[in-house]
Amino acid sequence: MNAIGPLEPGEGTRAWDAGDPAGPAPGPTSRIRRAVAARYDHHRRAALALAAAAVLLGGGGYLYATRPRQEASPPPPPTPFPAQMVDVFYAGGRPTPAGAPSRSFSFAVLLRVESGPPVTVARVTQPYAGLSLVTTPRTPFDTKEGADRKITITMHVTECGKVPKDAGLPFLDVTLRNVRAMQIQSFILGSQYAHHLSQALKAACDNKITSSPKPLRHLN
């Protein structure tokens, strides 16, 4: 019996050896399938990278939006006007300084700066045309927060006919200045000052005051 040998490869074909690691050459369909799979894998990796970047950006935006916000410090309050921070009190009679002209008398006031920056006393005046005054210390002078400044005021009667017979509500005008503004403030010093002023004017004019002139201006 004749043995049947292995089939001979036909014309245009290639014999495949089982030991050949390359295997048979892929056909057209296999090549297309591999190309599609490779492209899909490439797009899948790109899509995953984009998704990861989106997650990171979204997380960063959330953290930024929910971060504790530091409250802005409010602006400091404006410096108060000097007249809002100053009080003046009558502090009683004082000896008239040596060398003062006749028909002069003296008294003291306390000026207190309640709070805020230092205040300069630029001028002290009174409203009656028949009187002049000087202060000790001389104006201008500075005052400090929380401290009382004693001021001695010496008044001189220049014309008895132009001073009041009874000073009911006498006041002093004090010009005050600080870093914000300059103001003229009128201070009524109370009944003790009014009594002292009336008695001093009568004594200075030998009780011959017959007129009751009005102040140069009135309080509003």
PDB file of C-alpha atoms in Angstrom:
ATOM      1  CA  MET A   1       0.000   0.000   0.000  1.00  0.00           C
ATOM      2  CA  ASN A   2       1.406   3.303  -1.017  1.00  0.00           C
ATOM      3  CA  ALA A   3       1.700   5.868   1.778  1.00  0.00           C
ATOM      4  CA  ILE A   4       0.081   9.242   1.340  1.00  0.00           C
ATOM      5  CA  GLY A   5       2.541  12.056   2.031  1.00  0.00           C
ATOM      6  CA  PRO A   6       1.788  15.581   3.265  1.00  0.00           C
ATOM      7  CA  LEU A   7      -0.130  17.833   0.991  1.00  0.00           C
ATOM      8  CA  GLU A   8       2.052  19.988  -1.143  1.00  0.00           C
ATOM      9  CA  PRO A   9       1.344  23.696  -0.914  1.00  0.00           C
ATOM     10  CA  GLY A  10      -0.342  25.048  -3.912  1.00  0.00           C
ATOM     11  CA  GLU A  11       0.985  27.657  -6.153  1.00  0.00           C
ATOM     12  CA  GLY A  12       1.026  31.086  -4.566  1.00  0.00           C
ATOM     13  CA  THR A  13       0.748  29.702  -1.023  1.00  0.00           C
ATOM     14  CA  ARG A  14       3.253  29.453   1.828  1.00  0.00           C
ATOM     15  CA  ALA A  15       3.797  26.374   3.824  1.00  0.00           C
ATOM     16  CA  TRP A  16       3.334  27.032   7.590  1.00  0.00           C
ATOM     17  CA  ASP A  17       5.600  25.297   9.979  1.00  0.00           C
ATOM     18  CA  ALA A  18       4.060  24.617  13.394  1.00  0.00           C
ATOM     19  CA  GLY A  19       7.303  25.719  14.965  1.00  0.00           C
ATOM     20  CA  ASP A  20       7.217  29.099  13.264  1.00  0.00           C
ATOM     21  CA  PRO A  21       6.431  31.643  16.106  1.00  0.00           C
ATOM     22  CA  ALA A  22       5.163  34.250  13.731  1.00  0.00           C
ATOM     23  CA  GLY A  23       2.208  32.093  12.863  1.00  0.00           C
ATOM     24  CA  PRO A  24       0.275  32.492   9.748  1.00  0.00           C
ATOM     25  CA  ALA A  25       0.151  35.930   8.148  1.00  0.00           C
ATOM     26  CA  PRO A  26      -2.979  37.827   9.232  1.00  0.00           C
ATOM     27  CA  GLY A  27      -5.674  38.313   6.741  1.00  0.00           C
ATOM     28  CA  PRO A  28      -7.268  41.651   5.774  1.00  0.00           C
ATOM     29  CA  THR A  29     -10.133  41.250   8.251  1.00  0.00           C
ATOM     30  CA  SER A  30      -7.752  40.604  11.119  1.00  0.00           C
ATOM     31  CA  ARG A  31      -5.665  43.655  10.254  1.00  0.00           C
ATOM     32  CA  ILE A  32      -8.744  45.911  10.240  1.00  0.00           C
ATOM     33  CA  ARG A  33      -9.897  44.507  13.559  1.00  0.00           C
ATOM     34  CA  ARG A  34      -6.500  45.150  15.153  1.00  0.00           C
ATOM     35  CA  ALA A  35      -6.341  48.716  13.802  1.00  0.00           C
ATOM     36  CA  VAL A  36      -9.814  49.436  15.193  1.00  0.00           C
ATOM     37  CA  ALA A  37      -8.868  47.964  18.558  1.00  0.00           C
ATOM     38  CA  ALA A  38      -5.648  50.017  18.686  1.00  0.00           C
ATOM     39  CA  ARG A  39      -7.505  53.232  17.820  1.00  0.00           C
ATOM     40  CA  TYR A  40     -10.169  52.525  20.419  1.00  0.00           C
ATOM     41  CA  ASP A  41      -7.515  51.868  23.056  1.00  0.00           C
ATOM     42  CA  HIS A  42      -5.802  55.165  22.188  1.00  0.00           C
ATOM     43  CA  HIS A  43      -9.063  57.106  22.415  1.00  0.00           C
ATOM     44  CA  ARG A  44      -9.991  55.337  25.642  1.00  0.00           C
ATOM     45  CA  ARG A  45      -6.716  56.371  27.294  1.00  0.00           C
ATOM     46  CA  ALA A  46      -7.164  59.968  26.083  1.00  0.00           C
ATOM     47  CA  ALA A  47     -10.731  60.022  27.378  1.00  0.00           C
ATOM     48  CA  LEU A  48      -9.630  58.688  30.769  1.00  0.00           C
ATOM     49  CA  ALA A  49      -6.897  61.339  30.977  1.00  0.00           C
ATOM     50  CA  LEU A  50      -9.401  64.106  30.157  1.00  0.00           C
ATOM     51  CA  ALA A  51     -11.862  62.752  32.707  1.00  0.00           C
ATOM     52  CA  ALA A  52      -9.158  62.677  35.408  1.00  0.00           C
ATOM     53  CA  ALA A  53      -8.155  66.259  34.583  1.00  0.00           C
ATOM     54  CA  ALA A  54     -11.802  67.340  34.782  1.00  0.00           C
ATOM     55  CA  VAL A  55     -12.164  65.701  38.187  1.00  0.00           C
ATOM     56  CA  LEU A  56      -9.043  67.464  39.471  1.00  0.00           C
ATOM     57  CA  LEU A  57     -10.197  70.824  38.141  1.00  0.00           C
ATOM     58  CA  GLY A  58     -13.664  70.336  39.565  1.00  0.00           C
ATOM     59  CA  GLY A  59     -12.277  69.354  42.956  1.00  0.00           C
ATOM     60  CA  GLY A  60      -9.924  72.326  42.985  1.00  0.00           C
ATOM     61  CA  GLY A  61     -12.770  74.681  42.081  1.00  0.00           C
ATOM     62  CA  TYR A  62     -14.946  73.231  44.849  1.00  0.00           C
ATOM     63  CA  LEU A  63     -12.177  73.627  47.398  1.00  0.00           C
ATOM     64  CA  TYR A  64     -11.612  77.233  46.277  1.00  0.00           C
ATOM     65  CA  ALA A  65     -15.327  78.008  46.448  1.00  0.00           C
ATOM     66  CA  THR A  66     -15.748  76.446  49.894  1.00  0.00           C
ATOM     67  CA  ARG A  67     -12.521  77.730  51.461  1.00  0.00           C
ATOM     68  CA  PRO A  68     -12.911  79.755  54.675  1.00  0.00           C
ATOM     69  CA  ARG A  69     -13.149  83.394  53.684  1.00  0.00           C
ATOM     70  CA  GLN A  70     -11.287  85.957  55.725  1.00  0.00           C
ATOM     71  CA  GLU A  71     -13.565  88.825  56.563  1.00  0.00           C
ATOM     72  CA  ALA A  72     -12.247  92.207  55.457  1.00  0.00           C
ATOM     73  CA  SER A  73     -11.346  94.433  58.374  1.00  0.00           C
ATOM     74  CA  PRO A  74     -13.775  97.349  58.717  1.00  0.00           C
ATOM     75  CA  PRO A  75     -12.252 100.770  58.128  1.00  0.00           C
ATOM     76  CA  PRO A  76     -11.305 102.640  61.310  1.00  0.00           C
ATOM     77  CA  PRO A  77     -13.899 105.138  62.533  1.00  0.00           C
ATOM     78  CA  PRO A  78     -13.256 108.750  61.566  1.00  0.00           C
ATOM     79  CA  THR A  79     -11.548 111.038  64.050  1.00  0.00           C
ATOM     80  CA  PRO A  80     -14.244 112.835  66.093  1.00  0.00           C
ATOM     81  CA  PHE A  81     -14.696 116.572  65.861  1.00  0.00           C
ATOM     82  CA  PRO A  82     -12.888 118.348  68.715  1.00  0.00           C
ATOM     83  CA  ALA A  83     -16.057 119.862  70.167  1.00  0.00           C
ATOM     84  CA  GLN A  84     -17.499 116.354  70.596  1.00  0.00           C
ATOM     85  CA  MET A  85     -14.626 115.309  72.842  1.00  0.00           C
ATOM     86  CA  VAL A  86     -14.083 118.382  75.057  1.00  0.00           C
ATOM     87  CA  ASP A  87     -15.856 119.585  78.207  1.00  0.00           C
ATOM     88  CA  VAL A  88     -15.205 122.784  80.170  1.00  0.00           C
ATOM     89  CA  PHE A  89     -16.117 123.193  83.859  1.00  0.00           C
ATOM     90  CA  TYR A  90     -16.059 126.229  86.154  1.00  0.00           C
ATOM     91  CA  ALA A  91     -13.453 125.734  88.903  1.00  0.00           C
ATOM     92  CA  GLY A  92     -13.955 128.795  91.156  1.00  0.00           C
ATOM     93  CA  GLY A  93     -12.366 132.204  91.710  1.00  0.00           C
ATOM     94  CA  ARG A  94      -8.631 132.810  91.559  1.00  0.00           C
ATOM     95  CA  PRO A  95      -6.418 135.643  92.856  1.00  0.00           C
ATOM     96  CA  THR A  96      -5.954 138.379  90.304  1.00  0.00           C
ATOM     97  CA  PRO A  97      -2.373 138.300  88.974  1.00  0.00           C
ATOM     98  CA  ALA A  98      -0.033 141.086  90.007  1.00  0.00           C
ATOM     99  CA  GLY A  99       0.236 143.740  87.344  1.00  0.00           C
ATOM    100  CA  ALA A 100      -3.305 143.231  86.029  1.00  0.00           C
ATOM    101  CA  PRO A 101      -5.124 146.500  85.237  1.00  0.00           C
ATOM    102  CA  SER A 102      -7.697 147.868  87.630  1.00  0.00           C
ATOM    103  CA  ARG A 103     -11.237 146.486  87.364  1.00  0.00           C
ATOM    104  CA  SER A 104      -9.856 143.006  86.680  1.00  0.00           C
ATOM    105  CA  PHE A 105     -10.835 139.684  88.264  1.00  0.00           C
ATOM    106  CA  SER A 106      -9.846 136.051  87.724  1.00  0.00           C
ATOM    107  CA  PHE A 107     -11.355 132.575  87.878  1.00  0.00           C
ATOM    108  CA  ALA A 108     -10.358 129.087  86.748  1.00  0.00           C
ATOM    109  CA  VAL A 109     -11.897 126.514  84.437  1.00  0.00           C
ATOM    110  CA  LEU A 110     -10.988 122.886  83.826  1.00  0.00           C
ATOM    111  CA  LEU A 111     -10.816 121.694  80.246  1.00  0.00           C
ATOM    112  CA  ARG A 112     -11.045 117.933  79.749  1.00  0.00           C
ATOM    113  CA  VAL A 113     -10.501 115.908  76.561  1.00  0.00           C
ATOM    114  CA  GLU A 114     -12.650 112.797  77.033  1.00  0.00           C
ATOM    115  CA  SER A 115     -11.093 110.738  74.219  1.00  0.00           C
ATOM    116  CA  GLY A 116      -9.480 110.932  70.821  1.00  0.00           C
ATOM    117  CA  PRO A 117      -6.342 112.671  69.616  1.00  0.00           C
ATOM    118  CA  PRO A 118      -4.832 115.736  71.330  1.00  0.00           C
ATOM    119  CA  VAL A 119      -6.791 118.978  71.064  1.00  0.00           C
ATOM    120  CA  THR A 120      -5.292 122.446  70.719  1.00  0.00           C
ATOM    121  CA  VAL A 121      -7.033 125.350  72.449  1.00  0.00           C
ATOM    122  CA  ALA A 122      -6.482 128.071  69.884  1.00  0.00           C
ATOM    123  CA  ARG A 123      -8.478 130.881  71.519  1.00  0.00           C
ATOM    124  CA  VAL A 124     -10.810 131.705  74.438  1.00  0.00           C
ATOM    125  CA  THR A 125     -13.245 134.634  74.183  1.00  0.00           C
ATOM    126  CA  GLN A 126     -16.454 135.909  75.832  1.00  0.00           C
ATOM    127  CA  PRO A 127     -19.447 137.654  74.252  1.00  0.00           C
ATOM    128  CA  TYR A 128     -19.599 141.061  75.946  1.00  0.00           C
ATOM    129  CA  ALA A 129     -18.160 144.163  74.292  1.00  0.00           C
ATOM    130  CA  GLY A 130     -17.223 145.812  77.652  1.00  0.00           C
ATOM    131  CA  LEU A 131     -14.914 142.960  78.685  1.00  0.00           C
ATOM    132  CA  SER A 132     -11.543 141.628  77.560  1.00  0.00           C
ATOM    133  CA  LEU A 133      -9.743 138.557  78.816  1.00  0.00           C
ATOM    134  CA  VAL A 134      -6.405 136.777  78.850  1.00  0.00           C
ATOM    135  CA  THR A 135      -5.658 133.166  79.733  1.00  0.00           C
ATOM    136  CA  THR A 136      -2.912 131.406  81.631  1.00  0.00           C
ATOM    137  CA  PRO A 137      -1.428 129.507  79.889  1.00  0.00           C
ATOM    138  CA  ARG A 138      -1.582 131.758  76.877  1.00  0.00           C
ATOM    139  CA  THR A 139      -3.318 130.404  73.801  1.00  0.00           C
ATOM    140  CA  PRO A 140      -2.655 128.404  71.764  1.00  0.00           C
ATOM    141  CA  PHE A 141      -1.800 125.404  73.942  1.00  0.00           C
ATOM    142  CA  ASP A 142      -2.306 121.648  73.680  1.00  0.00           C
ATOM    143  CA  THR A 143      -4.288 119.236  75.817  1.00  0.00           C
ATOM    144  CA  LYS A 144      -4.098 115.442  76.091  1.00  0.00           C
ATOM    145  CA  GLU A 145      -6.725 112.725  76.265  1.00  0.00           C
ATOM    146  CA  GLY A 146      -8.003 111.941  79.752  1.00  0.00           C
ATOM    147  CA  ALA A 147      -6.201 114.830  81.462  1.00  0.00           C
ATOM    148  CA  ASP A 148      -7.744 117.948  82.981  1.00  0.00           C
ATOM    149  CA  ARG A 149      -6.084 121.204  82.003  1.00  0.00           C
ATOM    150  CA  LYS A 150      -6.590 124.069  84.424  1.00  0.00           C
ATOM    151  CA  ILE A 151      -6.919 127.449  82.734  1.00  0.00           C
ATOM    152  CA  THR A 152      -6.900 130.699  84.675  1.00  0.00           C
ATOM    153  CA  ILE A 153      -8.952 133.416  82.996  1.00  0.00           C
ATOM    154  CA  THR A 154      -8.461 137.058  83.928  1.00  0.00           C
ATOM    155  CA  MET A 155     -11.183 139.433  82.737  1.00  0.00           C
ATOM    156  CA  HIS A 156     -10.831 143.200  82.539  1.00  0.00           C
ATOM    157  CA  VAL A 157     -13.787 145.587  82.428  1.00  0.00           C
ATOM    158  CA  THR A 158     -13.042 148.087  79.681  1.00  0.00           C
ATOM    159  CA  GLU A 159     -16.423 149.880  79.712  1.00  0.00           C
ATOM    160  CA  CYS A 160     -18.990 149.456  82.445  1.00  0.00           C
ATOM    161  CA  GLY A 161     -21.853 150.560  80.210  1.00  0.00           C
ATOM    162  CA  LYS A 162     -21.344 147.526  77.978  1.00  0.00           C
ATOM    163  CA  VAL A 163     -21.336 144.767  80.581  1.00  0.00           C
ATOM    164  CA  PRO A 164     -24.447 142.949  81.863  1.00  0.00           C
ATOM    165  CA  LYS A 165     -26.124 143.974  85.109  1.00  0.00           C
ATOM    166  CA  ASP A 166     -27.030 140.352  85.834  1.00  0.00           C
ATOM    167  CA  ALA A 167     -25.259 137.692  83.811  1.00  0.00           C
ATOM    168  CA  GLY A 168     -27.948 135.023  83.637  1.00  0.00           C
ATOM    169  CA  LEU A 169     -26.393 132.467  81.280  1.00  0.00           C
ATOM    170  CA  PRO A 170     -22.888 133.689  80.509  1.00  0.00           C
ATOM    171  CA  PHE A 171     -20.720 131.489  78.327  1.00  0.00           C
ATOM    172  CA  LEU A 172     -17.209 131.231  76.969  1.00  0.00           C
ATOM    173  CA  ASP A 173     -16.337 130.673  73.326  1.00  0.00           C
ATOM    174  CA  VAL A 174     -13.447 128.244  72.938  1.00  0.00           C
ATOM    175  CA  THR A 175     -11.766 127.653  69.570  1.00  0.00           C
ATOM    176  CA  LEU A 176     -10.676 124.015  69.381  1.00  0.00           C
ATOM    177  CA  ARG A 177      -8.531 122.263  66.796  1.00  0.00           C
ATOM    178  CA  ASN A 178      -7.534 118.637  66.200  1.00  0.00           C
ATOM    179  CA  VAL A 179      -6.395 116.589  63.190  1.00  0.00           C
ATOM    180  CA  ARG A 180      -9.919 116.614  61.748  1.00  0.00           C
ATOM    181  CA  ALA A 181     -11.226 120.160  62.098  1.00  0.00           C
ATOM    182  CA  MET A 182     -11.225 123.529  63.840  1.00  0.00           C
ATOM    183  CA  GLN A 183     -14.416 124.541  65.675  1.00  0.00           C
ATOM    184  CA  ILE A 184     -15.694 127.316  67.916  1.00  0.00           C
ATOM    185  CA  GLN A 185     -17.716 125.853  70.772  1.00  0.00           C
ATOM    186  CA  SER A 186     -19.761 127.813  73.321  1.00  0.00           C
ATOM    187  CA  PHE A 187     -19.642 126.475  76.885  1.00  0.00           C
ATOM    188  CA  ILE A 188     -22.206 127.575  79.502  1.00  0.00           C
ATOM    189  CA  LEU A 189     -20.414 127.233  82.843  1.00  0.00           C
ATOM    190  CA  GLY A 190     -23.450 127.143  85.128  1.00  0.00           C
ATOM    191  CA  SER A 191     -24.974 129.182  87.938  1.00  0.00           C
ATOM    192  CA  GLN A 192     -21.823 129.459  90.071  1.00  0.00           C
ATOM    193  CA  TYR A 193     -19.961 131.110  87.230  1.00  0.00           C
ATOM    194  CA  ALA A 194     -22.931 133.391  86.496  1.00  0.00           C
ATOM    195  CA  HIS A 195     -23.049 134.524  90.159  1.00  0.00           C
ATOM    196  CA  HIS A 196     -19.281 135.049  90.302  1.00  0.00           C
ATOM    197  CA  LEU A 197     -19.301 137.073  87.069  1.00  0.00           C
ATOM    198  CA  SER A 198     -22.228 139.276  88.190  1.00  0.00           C
ATOM    199  CA  GLN A 199     -20.635 140.037  91.564  1.00  0.00           C
ATOM    200  CA  ALA A 200     -17.232 140.747  89.990  1.00  0.00           C
ATOM    201  CA  LEU A 201     -18.732 143.124  87.431  1.00  0.00           C
ATOM    202  CA  LYS A 202     -20.637 145.037  90.107  1.00  0.00           C
ATOM    203  CA  ALA A 203     -17.504 145.338  92.243  1.00  0.00           C
ATOM    204  CA  ALA A 204     -15.409 146.440  89.268  1.00  0.00           C
ATOM    205  CA  CYS A 205     -17.884 149.149  88.345  1.00  0.00           C
ATOM    206  CA  ASP A 206     -18.645 150.201  91.986  1.00  0.00           C
ATOM    207  CA  ASN A 207     -22.217 148.883  91.694  1.00  0.00           C
ATOM    208  CA  LYS A 208     -22.978 151.603  89.132  1.00  0.00           C
ATOM    209  CA  ILE A 209     -23.990 149.279  86.318  1.00  0.00           C
ATOM    210  CA  THR A 210     -27.319 150.547  85.077  1.00  0.00           C
ATOM    211  CA  SER A 211     -27.576 148.929  81.678  1.00  0.00           C
ATOM    212  CA  SER A 212     -28.040 145.269  80.795  1.00  0.00           C
ATOM    213  CA  PRO A 213     -26.404 144.919  77.395  1.00  0.00           C
ATOM    214  CA  LYS A 214     -26.976 141.753  75.435  1.00  0.00           C
ATOM    215  CA  PRO A 215     -24.114 139.464  74.456  1.00  0.00           C
ATOM    216  CA  LEU A 216     -22.578 139.980  71.051  1.00  0.00           C
ATOM    217  CA  ARG A 217     -24.218 136.743  69.913  1.00  0.00           C
ATOM    218  CA  HIS A 218     -26.595 134.154  71.301  1.00  0.00           C
ATOM    219  CA  LEU A 219     -26.354 130.419  71.504  1.00  0.00           C
ATOM    220  CA  ASN A 220     -28.343 128.577  68.876  1.00  0.00           C
TER     221      ASN A 220
END
